[in-house]
Amino acid sequence: MCGIIGIVGQDTVADRLIEGLKRLEYRGYDSSGIAVLKDSKLLRSRAKGKIIALQSRLQSHPIDGNIGIAHTRWATHGAPTENNAHPHFAGTVGVVHNGIIENFTALRESFKGQREFVTETDTEVVAHLIDHEITLGAEPIEAFRKTLKKLSGAFALGIIIDGLDGHIYAARRGSPLAIGLGDGENYIGSDAIALASLSRDIIYLEEGDWAVITQHKIDIFDADDNPVVRPVTHTSGSLAAAKKGNYRHYMLKEIHEQPETVGHALTHYIDAFNHQAVSLEGLDFKDVSRLTIIACGTASYAGHVAKYWFEQIAELPCEIDIASEFRYRRPALDTKGMALAVSQSGETADTLAALRYCQSKGLKTGALVNVMTSTMAREADVALPINAGPEIGVASTKAFTAQLTSLLALSILAARQRGVIDEAREVELCSELTQVPRLVSEALLLDEDIQVLAQDLSKATSAFYLGRGALFPLALEGALKLKEISYIHAEGYAAGELKHGPIALIEEGTPVIVLAPHDELFEKTISNMQEVASRGARVILITDPEGALAAGHMADSVLISPACAMQTAPIVLSVAIQLLAYHTAVLLGTDVDQPRNLAKSVTVE
Ligand code: F6R
């Protein structure tokens, strides 16, 4: 995790580094720091907490220069203190790092008695290794090259060296790193978003690449140290930082953007005029024996919902696994199968590794991502966009519904390609899907009712979410949303599973949120709702008008979401669970957009 940025400039860099760091804050925000070279001397400033703390430190104690590196941290090794904040210095060398140096303990040991380590981080040893080589007489480039050979793990590095004005050394192994091309200056950044205000011309370093960057020159070498040329990508203006507008939080804005973002996702996958799933180049499900979806967190719940769709609509066997388990369980895969990585960022380390595993086993791969310049989009055989636009709130909302929308459309495409639906059914499914933007905007009208319900929920210490079928994963997502932003303990369960143990946790007043639109599983879910109600649970039923009529009287509170087709219910009902978590968190006064301990893009395993 963590975000890094660096500038070899013709002008001062401190303000621009801070501006770049703010764009990277989604990658971690427990401490930050910058280092610059001023009159060939290394200077640094660091602060615990968000970048605003570093900014005020710099206001009272300014440092600046024409070359610098900066970092925003999500702690892996060492507590989130100022002392553990990057950049790390050793002798002449300053380092920023994203990722994990897995062999750092052994490397530190190798310096025992020779060098003093002042932090608990895995990063500091990198600075020592380079400095050590320099003190032995190596040229900086050689010192850097030799150091890279000694490191194992996943990392992106940015390095400046005392006395060596005008050079940034950079490397990418496992963690993404981009180089931005400027006019008389050049940049490095964890991604193109960090560099958006500096450059639109981006070179993405490939796995194992390292580079020496000066004001006028960029030399890139591959993992075997051969000079290489990597293509320049021109990024679009859409990377500009998203603004909160009149909304109190990015999360609220992103929830309200969903009618539009769901619509954008649809445009790519559904021909709304002919009510047909759009054929996509390189994507043919006809002879696919099994679809393996891999993802983490919220994206995995989208994949979990999609399993129901691919199996029910397209009759395509489908498995979903969380990437951190999948990658190490040595899954038996069929080479006629296809793997689909689902990831907002396209950079999540475990999902990327799982994708690569599938590729190594000869599977065709797809990546359903929000960031089309991401590593997954570049490495998969087929890159599929969700078109949600930048998602800034750490808790995923609009990316989730855009993932669901895209996956439902893909399952319709798969059904047609596999010959398991006729034209009339395809038209029916597509027209149901094209109503979703409107239904989502109607669901947003629940906002005021939800604010009232959040009053009670905010007093709870524990809550449960129940659902059946494709709404079971939505129950998991509802619980995750509540946990991550309100810090209230919550669990999602398949409604029929509760009685096999977890029902023991239900006490007088325990909030249970039941997701039960009036579909073919309605009666069964309502029976489960009664089981908890009779044990004292305080039930919030999220249903549709017909469901409210049939069972509203059995619940303590009812939220009536718009009536919709069974297949689209997970998308439409998402709005209610998102708003419920949001308003509860606001009442509790948590940091909704940047909840504690989290980061938006998880680039460590
Ligand atoms: C929760 C959330 C996370 C992400 C997960 C995967 O609200 O956002 O659970 O879904 O970290 O991230 P991506 O989708 O970028 O791979």
Coordinates of C-alpha atoms and ligand atoms in Angstrom, one line a residue:
M1 CA 0.0 0.0 0.0
C2 CA 1.1 3.6 0.5
G3 CA 1.5 6.2 -2.2
I4 CA 4.7 7.7 -3.6
I5 CA 5.5 10.6 -5.8
G6 CA 8.7 12.3 -7.0
I7 CA 9.7 15.3 -9.1
V8 CA 13.0 16.1 -10.8
G9 CA 12.0 19.7 -11.6
Q10 CA 13.2 23.0 -12.9
D11 CA 11.3 24.8 -10.2
T12 CA 10.6 24.1 -6.5
V13 CA 8.7 20.9 -5.8
A14 CA 7.3 20.9 -2.2
D15 CA 3.9 22.3 -3.0
R16 CA 3.5 20.1 -6.0
L17 CA 4.6 17.0 -4.0
I18 CA 1.9 17.8 -1.4
E19 CA -0.7 18.2 -4.1
G20 CA 0.3 14.9 -5.6
L21 CA 0.2 13.2 -2.2
K22 CA -3.3 14.4 -1.6
R23 CA -4.4 12.6 -4.7
L24 CA -2.7 9.5 -3.3
E25 CA -4.2 9.7 0.1
Y26 CA -6.7 7.0 -0.8
R27 CA -3.7 4.6 -0.7
G28 CA -3.1 5.2 3.0
Y29 CA -3.2 8.1 5.4
D30 CA -1.6 7.3 8.7
S31 CA 1.5 9.4 8.2
S32 CA 3.3 11.2 5.4
G33 CA 6.5 13.0 4.5
I34 CA 8.6 14.6 1.9
A35 CA 12.4 14.8 1.2
V36 CA 14.1 17.3 -1.1
L37 CA 17.6 18.1 -2.2
K38 CA 18.6 21.7 -1.4
D39 CA 22.1 22.8 -2.4
S40 CA 22.8 19.0 -2.8
K41 CA 21.8 18.3 0.8
L42 CA 19.0 16.0 1.8
L43 CA 16.2 17.7 3.9
R44 CA 13.0 16.1 5.1
S45 CA 9.8 16.8 6.9
R46 CA 7.4 14.2 8.2
A47 CA 4.2 14.1 10.2
K48 CA 1.9 11.5 11.8
G49 CA -1.7 11.6 10.6
K50 CA -3.1 12.9 7.4
I51 CA -1.4 15.0 4.8
I52 CA -2.9 18.1 6.2
A53 CA -0.6 17.6 9.2
L54 CA 2.4 17.5 7.0
Q55 CA 1.2 20.6 5.2
S56 CA 1.0 22.6 8.4
R57 CA 4.4 21.3 9.5
L58 CA 5.8 22.6 6.2
Q59 CA 4.1 25.9 6.7
S60 CA 5.8 26.4 10.0
H61 CA 9.1 24.8 9.0
P62 CA 9.4 25.1 5.2
I63 CA 11.8 23.0 3.2
D64 CA 12.0 23.1 -0.6
G65 CA 14.3 22.3 -3.5
N66 CA 14.0 21.4 -7.2
I67 CA 14.1 17.6 -6.7
G68 CA 12.1 15.7 -4.2
I69 CA 10.2 12.5 -3.2
A70 CA 7.1 12.1 -1.0
H71 CA 5.1 9.4 0.6
T72 CA 1.7 8.8 2.3
R73 CA 1.7 5.7 4.4
W74 CA -0.5 2.7 5.3
A75 CA 1.6 1.0 8.0
T76 CA 2.7 -2.6 7.5
H77 CA 5.9 -2.8 9.5
G78 CA 6.1 -0.5 12.4
A79 CA 3.5 1.6 14.1
P80 CA 2.1 4.7 12.3
T81 CA 4.4 7.2 14.1
E82 CA 6.3 10.1 12.7
N83 CA 9.6 8.2 13.2
N84 CA 8.3 5.4 11.0
A85 CA 7.0 7.7 8.4
H86 CA 8.8 7.9 5.0
P87 CA 11.1 9.1 3.5
H88 CA 13.7 7.0 5.3
F89 CA 17.3 8.2 5.4
A90 CA 20.6 6.3 5.8
G91 CA 23.8 8.3 5.2
T92 CA 23.5 9.8 1.8
V93 CA 20.3 8.1 0.7
G94 CA 16.6 9.0 1.0
V95 CA 13.9 6.4 0.1
V96 CA 10.2 6.2 -0.3
H97 CA 8.7 2.8 -0.7
N98 CA 5.3 1.1 -1.4
G99 CA 5.0 -2.6 -0.7
I100 CA 6.8 -5.0 1.6
I101 CA 10.5 -6.0 1.7
E102 CA 10.0 -9.5 2.8
N103 CA 13.6 -10.3 3.7
F104 CA 14.2 -7.1 5.6
T105 CA 14.9 -8.9 8.9
A106 CA 17.8 -10.9 7.4
L107 CA 19.1 -7.9 5.6
R108 CA 19.1 -5.9 8.8
E109 CA 20.9 -8.7 10.5
S110 CA 23.6 -8.6 7.9
F111 CA 24.4 -5.1 9.1
K112 CA 24.5 -6.0 12.8
G113 CA 27.0 -4.0 14.6
Q114 CA 27.9 -2.0 11.5
R115 CA 24.8 0.3 11.1
E116 CA 22.3 1.8 13.3
F117 CA 18.6 1.3 12.5
V118 CA 16.3 4.0 13.9
T119 CA 12.9 2.8 12.7
E120 CA 10.8 -0.4 12.9
T121 CA 10.1 -0.4 9.1
D122 CA 11.1 -2.8 6.4
T123 CA 12.0 0.2 4.2
E124 CA 15.0 1.6 6.1
V125 CA 17.2 -1.3 5.1
V126 CA 16.9 -0.2 1.5
A127 CA 18.5 3.1 2.2
H128 CA 21.2 1.4 4.2
L129 CA 21.9 -1.1 1.4
I130 CA 22.4 1.6 -1.2
D131 CA 24.4 3.8 1.1
H132 CA 26.6 0.9 2.1
E133 CA 27.4 0.2 -1.6
I134 CA 28.2 3.9 -2.1
T135 CA 30.5 4.0 0.9
L136 CA 32.3 1.0 -0.6
G137 CA 32.9 3.1 -3.8
A138 CA 30.1 2.1 -6.1
E139 CA 28.5 4.7 -8.4
P140 CA 24.9 5.4 -7.2
I141 CA 23.4 3.6 -10.2
E142 CA 25.5 0.6 -9.5
A143 CA 24.6 0.8 -5.8
F144 CA 20.9 0.9 -6.7
R145 CA 21.2 -2.0 -9.2
K146 CA 23.0 -4.2 -6.7
T147 CA 20.5 -3.4 -3.9
L148 CA 17.6 -4.4 -6.1
K149 CA 19.1 -7.8 -6.5
K150 CA 19.2 -8.3 -2.8
L151 CA 15.5 -7.4 -2.2
S152 CA 12.7 -9.9 -2.1
G153 CA 9.0 -9.0 -1.8
A154 CA 6.8 -6.6 -3.6
F155 CA 7.8 -3.0 -3.9
A156 CA 7.9 0.3 -5.7
L157 CA 10.8 2.6 -4.8
G158 CA 11.7 6.2 -5.3
I159 CA 15.2 7.3 -4.2
I160 CA 17.2 10.5 -4.1
I161 CA 20.8 10.8 -3.1
D162 CA 22.6 13.5 -1.2
G163 CA 25.1 15.3 -3.4
L164 CA 23.5 13.9 -6.5
D165 CA 21.2 16.7 -7.7
G166 CA 18.9 16.0 -10.6
H167 CA 18.5 12.2 -10.3
I168 CA 15.6 10.0 -9.0
Y169 CA 16.1 6.3 -9.0
A170 CA 12.9 4.2 -9.3
A171 CA 12.0 0.6 -9.4
R172 CA 8.9 -1.5 -9.7
R173 CA 8.5 -5.1 -8.5
G174 CA 5.0 -6.2 -7.6
S175 CA 3.8 -2.7 -6.8
P176 CA 2.8 -0.3 -9.5
L177 CA 4.9 2.7 -10.5
A178 CA 4.4 5.3 -13.3
I179 CA 6.7 7.8 -14.8
G180 CA 5.3 11.1 -15.9
L181 CA 6.9 13.1 -18.8
G182 CA 7.1 16.8 -18.4
D183 CA 8.6 19.8 -20.2
G184 CA 12.1 20.1 -18.8
E185 CA 11.2 17.9 -15.8
N186 CA 10.0 14.4 -15.1
Y187 CA 8.0 12.7 -12.4
I188 CA 7.3 9.4 -10.7
G189 CA 4.1 8.3 -9.0
S190 CA 2.3 5.3 -7.7
D191 CA -0.3 5.9 -10.5
A192 CA -1.4 8.3 -13.1
I193 CA -3.9 9.9 -10.7
A194 CA -1.0 11.1 -8.6
L195 CA 0.6 12.7 -11.6
A196 CA -2.6 14.1 -13.2
S197 CA -1.9 17.8 -12.5
L198 CA 1.8 17.3 -13.7
S199 CA 1.6 15.2 -16.8
R200 CA -0.8 13.3 -19.0
D201 CA 2.1 11.4 -20.8
I202 CA 2.7 8.3 -18.7
I203 CA 5.1 5.4 -18.9
Y204 CA 4.0 2.4 -16.8
L205 CA 7.1 0.5 -15.6
E206 CA 6.7 -3.2 -16.2
E207 CA 7.3 -5.9 -13.6
G208 CA 11.0 -5.9 -12.6
D209 CA 11.8 -2.6 -14.3
W210 CA 14.0 0.1 -12.8
A211 CA 14.8 3.5 -14.0
V212 CA 17.1 6.5 -13.6
I213 CA 15.2 9.8 -14.1
T214 CA 16.6 13.2 -14.7
Q215 CA 15.1 16.5 -15.9
H216 CA 15.6 15.6 -19.5
K217 CA 16.2 11.9 -19.7
I218 CA 14.5 8.7 -18.6
D219 CA 16.6 5.5 -18.7
I220 CA 14.6 2.3 -18.1
F221 CA 16.1 -1.2 -17.5
D222 CA 14.4 -4.5 -17.3
A223 CA 14.8 -7.1 -14.5
D224 CA 17.9 -8.4 -16.3
D225 CA 19.3 -4.8 -16.4
N226 CA 18.9 -4.5 -20.2
P227 CA 18.0 -1.0 -21.4
V228 CA 14.4 -1.1 -22.6
V229 CA 11.9 1.3 -24.1
R230 CA 8.4 1.3 -22.6
P231 CA 5.4 2.9 -24.4
V232 CA 4.1 6.3 -23.5
T233 CA 0.4 6.3 -22.7
H234 CA -1.6 9.5 -23.0
T235 CA -4.1 9.6 -20.1
S236 CA -7.4 11.4 -20.3
G237 CA -8.4 14.5 -18.3
S238 CA -10.9 12.4 -16.3
L239 CA -8.1 11.7 -13.9
A240 CA -8.5 15.2 -12.5
A241 CA -9.2 15.1 -8.8
A242 CA -12.9 14.6 -8.1
K243 CA -14.6 17.4 -6.0
K244 CA -17.0 16.9 -3.2
G245 CA -19.3 19.6 -4.4
N246 CA -22.1 20.4 -1.9
Y247 CA -22.0 17.0 -0.4
R248 CA -20.7 16.6 3.2
H249 CA -18.6 13.5 2.2
Y250 CA -17.3 11.9 -0.9
M251 CA -19.2 8.7 0.1
L252 CA -22.5 10.5 0.1
K253 CA -21.7 12.1 -3.3
E254 CA -20.8 8.7 -4.7
I255 CA -23.9 7.1 -3.4
H256 CA -26.0 9.8 -5.1
E257 CA -24.0 9.5 -8.3
Q258 CA -25.2 6.0 -8.8
P259 CA -28.1 6.5 -11.2
E260 CA -25.5 8.1 -13.5
T261 CA -22.7 5.6 -12.9
V262 CA -24.9 2.6 -13.3
G263 CA -26.0 4.2 -16.5
H264 CA -22.4 4.6 -17.7
A265 CA -21.7 1.0 -16.9
L266 CA -24.8 -0.1 -18.9
T267 CA -23.9 1.9 -21.9
H268 CA -20.8 -0.2 -22.4
Y269 CA -22.5 -3.5 -22.1
I270 CA -26.1 -3.1 -23.2
D271 CA -27.5 -1.8 -26.5
A272 CA -30.5 -0.1 -24.9
F273 CA -32.1 0.6 -28.2
N274 CA -32.3 -3.1 -29.3
H275 CA -32.3 -4.5 -25.7
Q276 CA -29.3 -6.7 -26.4
A277 CA -26.1 -7.4 -24.6
V278 CA -23.2 -5.9 -26.6
S279 CA -20.7 -8.3 -28.0
L280 CA -17.2 -7.4 -26.8
E281 CA -14.0 -8.0 -28.7
G282 CA -12.1 -11.0 -27.3
L283 CA -14.9 -12.2 -25.1
D284 CA -16.7 -15.4 -25.9
F285 CA -18.3 -17.5 -23.2
K286 CA -19.6 -20.1 -25.7
D287 CA -17.1 -22.8 -24.9
V288 CA -16.0 -21.7 -21.5
S289 CA -16.3 -24.7 -19.1
R290 CA -16.2 -22.7 -15.8
L291 CA -16.0 -19.1 -14.8
T292 CA -13.7 -18.4 -11.8
I293 CA -14.2 -15.0 -10.3
I294 CA -11.5 -13.6 -8.0
A295 CA -11.7 -10.4 -6.0
C296 CA -11.3 -9.0 -2.5
G297 CA -13.7 -7.3 -0.1
T298 CA -16.7 -5.5 -1.7
A299 CA -15.6 -6.5 -5.2
S300 CA -15.7 -10.1 -4.0
Y301 CA -19.3 -9.6 -2.9
A302 CA -20.1 -8.3 -6.4
G303 CA -18.5 -11.5 -7.7
H304 CA -20.5 -13.5 -5.3
V305 CA -23.8 -12.0 -6.5
A306 CA -22.6 -12.6 -10.1
K307 CA -22.2 -16.3 -9.4
Y308 CA -26.0 -16.5 -9.0
W309 CA -26.4 -14.7 -12.3
F310 CA -23.9 -16.6 -14.4
E311 CA -25.3 -19.9 -13.1
Q312 CA -29.0 -19.0 -13.3
I313 CA -29.1 -16.9 -16.4
A314 CA -26.2 -18.3 -18.5
E315 CA -26.0 -21.9 -17.0
L316 CA -22.3 -21.3 -16.7
P317 CA -20.7 -23.1 -13.7
C318 CA -19.1 -20.3 -11.7
E319 CA -17.0 -20.2 -8.6
I320 CA -16.0 -17.1 -6.6
D321 CA -13.1 -17.0 -4.2
I322 CA -11.4 -14.2 -2.3
A323 CA -8.1 -13.7 -4.0
S324 CA -6.0 -14.0 -0.8
E325 CA -7.2 -17.6 -0.3
F326 CA -7.4 -18.5 -4.0
R327 CA -3.8 -17.7 -4.7
Y328 CA -2.5 -20.0 -2.1
R329 CA -4.9 -22.9 -2.2
R330 CA -3.6 -24.2 -5.5
P331 CA -7.0 -24.4 -7.0
A332 CA -7.6 -27.1 -9.7
L333 CA -8.4 -25.2 -12.8
D334 CA -9.6 -26.2 -16.2
T335 CA -7.8 -24.7 -19.1
K336 CA -11.1 -24.4 -20.9
G337 CA -12.2 -22.1 -18.0
M338 CA -12.0 -18.4 -17.8
A339 CA -10.9 -16.3 -14.9
L340 CA -12.4 -12.9 -14.2
A341 CA -10.7 -10.5 -11.7
V342 CA -13.0 -7.9 -10.3
S343 CA -11.3 -4.8 -8.8
Q344 CA -12.2 -1.2 -8.6
S345 CA -8.6 -0.1 -8.5
G346 CA -7.2 -2.9 -10.7
E347 CA -4.1 -2.9 -8.4
T348 CA -5.2 -5.0 -5.4
A349 CA -2.1 -7.2 -4.7
D350 CA -3.9 -10.5 -4.0
T351 CA -6.3 -10.1 -6.9
L352 CA -3.5 -9.4 -9.3
A353 CA -1.5 -12.4 -8.0
A354 CA -4.6 -14.6 -8.4
L355 CA -5.1 -13.3 -12.0
R356 CA -1.5 -14.1 -12.8
Y357 CA -1.8 -17.5 -11.3
C358 CA -4.8 -18.2 -13.6
Q359 CA -2.8 -16.9 -16.6
S360 CA 0.1 -19.2 -15.7
K361 CA -2.3 -22.1 -15.7
G362 CA -3.4 -21.3 -19.3
L363 CA -6.8 -19.8 -18.5
K364 CA -8.2 -17.0 -20.5
T365 CA -8.4 -13.9 -18.2
G366 CA -10.5 -10.8 -18.0
A367 CA -10.3 -7.9 -15.6
L368 CA -13.4 -5.9 -14.7
V369 CA -11.9 -2.7 -13.3
N370 CA -12.7 1.0 -12.8
V371 CA -9.2 2.1 -13.6
M372 CA -8.4 1.1 -17.2
T373 CA -4.8 2.1 -16.9
S374 CA -4.3 -0.3 -14.0
T375 CA -2.0 -3.3 -13.9
M376 CA -4.9 -5.7 -14.1
A377 CA -6.4 -4.0 -17.1
R378 CA -3.0 -4.1 -18.8
E379 CA -2.2 -7.7 -18.0
A380 CA -5.5 -9.5 -18.5
D381 CA -6.5 -10.8 -21.9
V382 CA -9.6 -8.7 -21.9
A383 CA -10.0 -5.4 -19.9
L384 CA -13.6 -4.6 -19.1
P385 CA -14.5 -1.2 -17.7
I386 CA -17.1 -0.4 -15.1
N387 CA -17.0 3.3 -15.9
A388 CA -17.9 4.5 -12.4
G389 CA -15.4 7.5 -12.5
P390 CA -13.0 8.2 -9.6
E391 CA -14.2 6.7 -6.4
I392 CA -12.6 8.6 -3.5
G393 CA -14.5 7.4 -0.4
V394 CA -12.6 4.5 1.0
A395 CA -15.8 2.5 1.4
S396 CA -16.8 1.4 -2.1
T397 CA -20.3 2.3 -3.2
K398 CA -20.7 3.4 -6.8
A399 CA -18.0 1.0 -7.9
F400 CA -19.9 -1.9 -6.3
T401 CA -23.2 -1.1 -8.2
A402 CA -21.3 -0.5 -11.4
Q403 CA -19.5 -3.9 -11.0
L404 CA -22.9 -5.5 -10.4
T405 CA -24.4 -3.8 -13.4
S406 CA -21.5 -4.9 -15.6
L407 CA -21.6 -8.4 -14.3
L408 CA -25.3 -8.8 -14.8
A409 CA -24.9 -7.6 -18.4
L410 CA -22.0 -10.0 -19.0
S411 CA -24.1 -12.9 -17.7
I412 CA -26.8 -12.0 -20.3
L413 CA -24.1 -11.9 -23.0
A414 CA -22.8 -15.3 -21.8
A415 CA -26.3 -16.7 -21.9
R416 CA -26.8 -15.6 -25.5
Q417 CA -23.4 -16.8 -26.6
R418 CA -24.0 -20.2 -24.9
G419 CA -27.4 -20.4 -26.6
V420 CA -29.4 -20.8 -23.3
I421 CA -31.7 -17.9 -23.7
D422 CA -33.8 -16.9 -26.7
E423 CA -34.2 -13.4 -28.1
A424 CA -37.3 -12.6 -26.1
R425 CA -35.6 -13.5 -22.8
E426 CA -32.6 -11.4 -23.7
V427 CA -34.8 -8.5 -24.5
E428 CA -36.7 -9.0 -21.2
L429 CA -33.5 -9.2 -19.1
C430 CA -31.9 -6.2 -20.9
S431 CA -35.0 -4.0 -20.5
E432 CA -35.0 -4.9 -16.8
L433 CA -31.4 -3.8 -16.5
T434 CA -32.0 -0.6 -18.4
Q435 CA -34.5 0.4 -15.7
V436 CA -31.9 0.2 -13.0
P437 CA -30.7 3.8 -13.2
R438 CA -34.2 5.1 -12.6
L439 CA -34.9 2.5 -9.8
V440 CA -31.6 3.5 -8.1
S441 CA -32.7 7.2 -8.2
E442 CA -36.0 6.2 -6.7
A443 CA -34.2 4.2 -4.0
L444 CA -32.3 7.4 -3.1
L445 CA -35.5 8.9 -1.9
L446 CA -35.3 6.6 1.1
D447 CA -32.6 8.8 2.5
E448 CA -34.8 10.6 5.0
D449 CA -36.4 7.4 6.4
I450 CA -32.9 5.9 6.7
Q451 CA -31.6 8.9 8.6
V452 CA -34.4 8.2 11.2
L453 CA -33.5 4.4 11.4
A454 CA -29.8 5.2 11.8
Q455 CA -30.6 6.9 15.1
D456 CA -31.3 3.5 16.7
L457 CA -28.7 1.6 14.8
S458 CA -26.0 4.0 15.9
K459 CA -26.6 3.0 19.5
A460 CA -26.1 -0.7 18.8
T461 CA -22.8 -2.6 19.5
S462 CA -23.6 -5.4 17.0
A463 CA -25.9 -5.9 14.1
F464 CA -26.8 -8.7 11.6
Y465 CA -27.8 -8.6 8.0
L466 CA -29.8 -11.5 6.4
G467 CA -30.5 -12.4 2.8
R468 CA -31.1 -15.4 0.6
G469 CA -30.0 -16.1 -2.9
A470 CA -28.2 -13.2 -4.6
L471 CA -29.2 -11.1 -1.6
F472 CA -27.0 -13.2 0.7
P473 CA -23.8 -11.6 -0.6
L474 CA -25.6 -8.2 -0.4
A475 CA -26.1 -9.0 3.3
L476 CA -22.4 -9.5 3.6
E477 CA -21.8 -6.2 1.8
G478 CA -24.3 -4.4 4.1
A479 CA -22.4 -5.7 7.2
L480 CA -19.0 -4.7 5.7
K481 CA -20.3 -1.2 4.9
L482 CA -21.5 -0.8 8.5
K483 CA -18.3 -2.2 10.1
E484 CA -15.9 -0.2 8.1
I485 CA -17.3 3.2 8.5
S486 CA -19.3 3.1 11.7
Y487 CA -17.0 0.6 13.6
I488 CA -20.1 -1.2 14.8
H489 CA -19.6 -5.0 14.7
A490 CA -21.8 -6.5 12.0
E491 CA -22.2 -9.9 10.4
G492 CA -24.0 -10.9 7.2
Y493 CA -25.6 -14.3 7.0
A494 CA -27.5 -16.4 4.6
A495 CA -30.9 -16.2 6.2
G496 CA -31.3 -20.0 6.4
E497 CA -27.9 -20.5 8.0
L498 CA -28.6 -18.4 11.1
K499 CA -30.3 -21.2 13.1
H500 CA -27.2 -23.3 12.7
G501 CA -25.3 -21.3 15.4
P502 CA -25.2 -17.6 15.0
I503 CA -28.8 -17.2 16.2
A504 CA -27.4 -17.7 19.7
L505 CA -26.1 -14.1 19.4
I506 CA -29.5 -12.6 19.1
E507 CA -30.6 -10.8 22.2
E508 CA -33.4 -8.3 23.1
G509 CA -32.9 -5.3 20.8
T510 CA -30.2 -6.7 18.5
P511 CA -30.7 -5.0 15.2
V512 CA -31.2 -7.4 12.3
I513 CA -31.5 -6.0 8.8
V514 CA -33.4 -8.4 6.6
L515 CA -33.1 -8.1 2.8
A516 CA -36.3 -9.6 1.4
P517 CA -38.0 -8.3 -1.8
H518 CA -41.1 -10.1 -2.8
D519 CA -39.4 -12.8 -4.9
E520 CA -39.5 -16.6 -5.0
L521 CA -37.5 -16.8 -1.7
F522 CA -39.6 -14.2 0.1
E523 CA -41.6 -16.6 2.3
K524 CA -38.5 -18.4 3.4
T525 CA -36.6 -15.3 4.3
I526 CA -39.6 -14.0 6.2
S527 CA -39.7 -17.2 8.2
N528 CA -36.1 -16.6 9.2
M529 CA -37.0 -13.0 10.1
Q530 CA -39.7 -14.3 12.4
E531 CA -37.2 -16.6 14.0
V532 CA -35.0 -13.7 15.1
A533 CA -38.0 -11.4 15.9
S534 CA -39.4 -13.9 18.3
R535 CA -36.0 -13.9 20.1
G536 CA -36.1 -10.2 20.7
A537 CA -34.3 -8.9 17.6
R538 CA -35.2 -5.4 16.4
V539 CA -35.9 -6.1 12.7
I540 CA -35.5 -3.6 9.9
L541 CA -37.0 -5.1 6.8
I542 CA -35.8 -3.8 3.5
T543 CA -38.3 -4.9 0.9
D544 CA -40.4 -3.7 -2.0
P545 CA -44.1 -2.5 -1.9
E546 CA -45.5 -6.0 -2.3
G547 CA -43.2 -7.4 0.4
A548 CA -44.1 -4.5 2.7
L549 CA -47.8 -5.3 2.3
A550 CA -47.2 -9.0 3.0
A551 CA -44.8 -8.8 5.9
G552 CA -44.3 -5.2 7.0
H553 CA -46.3 -5.7 10.1
M554 CA -44.0 -8.3 11.4
A555 CA -40.9 -6.0 11.4
D556 CA -40.1 -3.1 13.7
S557 CA -39.3 -0.9 10.8
V558 CA -39.7 -1.2 7.0
L559 CA -37.8 0.4 4.2
I560 CA -39.7 0.2 1.0
S561 CA -37.3 0.1 -1.9
P562 CA -38.8 0.4 -5.5
A563 CA -40.2 -2.8 -7.0
C564 CA -37.8 -4.4 -9.5
A565 CA -37.1 -7.6 -11.2
M566 CA -35.5 -10.3 -9.1
Q567 CA -32.2 -10.2 -11.0
T568 CA -31.7 -6.5 -10.5
A569 CA -32.7 -6.4 -6.8
P570 CA -29.1 -6.7 -5.5
I571 CA -28.3 -3.5 -7.4
V572 CA -31.3 -1.5 -6.3
L573 CA -31.2 -2.7 -2.7
S574 CA -27.6 -1.6 -2.4
V575 CA -28.6 2.0 -2.1
A576 CA -30.5 1.3 1.2
I577 CA -27.7 -0.6 2.8
Q578 CA -25.1 2.1 1.8
L579 CA -27.3 4.9 3.1
L580 CA -27.9 3.1 6.4
A581 CA -24.2 2.6 7.0
Y582 CA -23.5 6.2 6.0
H583 CA -26.0 7.9 8.2
T584 CA -25.1 5.6 11.2
A585 CA -21.4 6.6 10.8
V586 CA -22.3 10.3 10.5
L587 CA -24.2 10.1 13.7
L588 CA -21.3 8.4 15.4
G589 CA -18.9 11.1 14.1
T590 CA -16.4 8.8 12.4
D591 CA -14.2 9.7 9.6
V592 CA -16.6 8.5 6.9
D593 CA -14.4 9.0 3.8
Q594 CA -11.2 7.8 5.4
P595 CA -12.1 5.3 8.2
R596 CA -9.4 4.2 10.6
N597 CA -6.9 1.5 9.6
L598 CA -8.0 1.4 6.0
A599 CA -6.8 2.4 2.6
K600 CA -8.5 2.6 -0.7
S601 CA -6.1 0.5 -2.7
V602 CA -4.5 -2.5 -1.0
T603 CA -1.3 -3.2 -2.8
V604 CA 0.2 -5.4 -0.2
E605 CA -0.9 -9.0 0.4
Ligands
F6R1 C1 -14.8 -1.9 1.0 C2 -13.8 -1.8 0.0 C3 -12.8 -2.9 -0.1 C4 -12.4 -3.2 -1.6 C5 -11.3 -4.2 -1.6 C6 -10.9 -4.5 -3.1 O1 -15.7 -0.9 1.0 O2 -13.8 -0.9 -0.8 O3 -13.3 -4.1 0.5 O4 -13.5 -3.6 -2.3 O5 -10.2 -3.7 -1.0 O6 -10.5 -3.4 -3.7 P1 -10.4 -3.3 -5.3 O7 -11.8 -3.4 -5.8 O8 -9.7 -2.1 -5.7 O9 -9.7 -4.5 -5.8

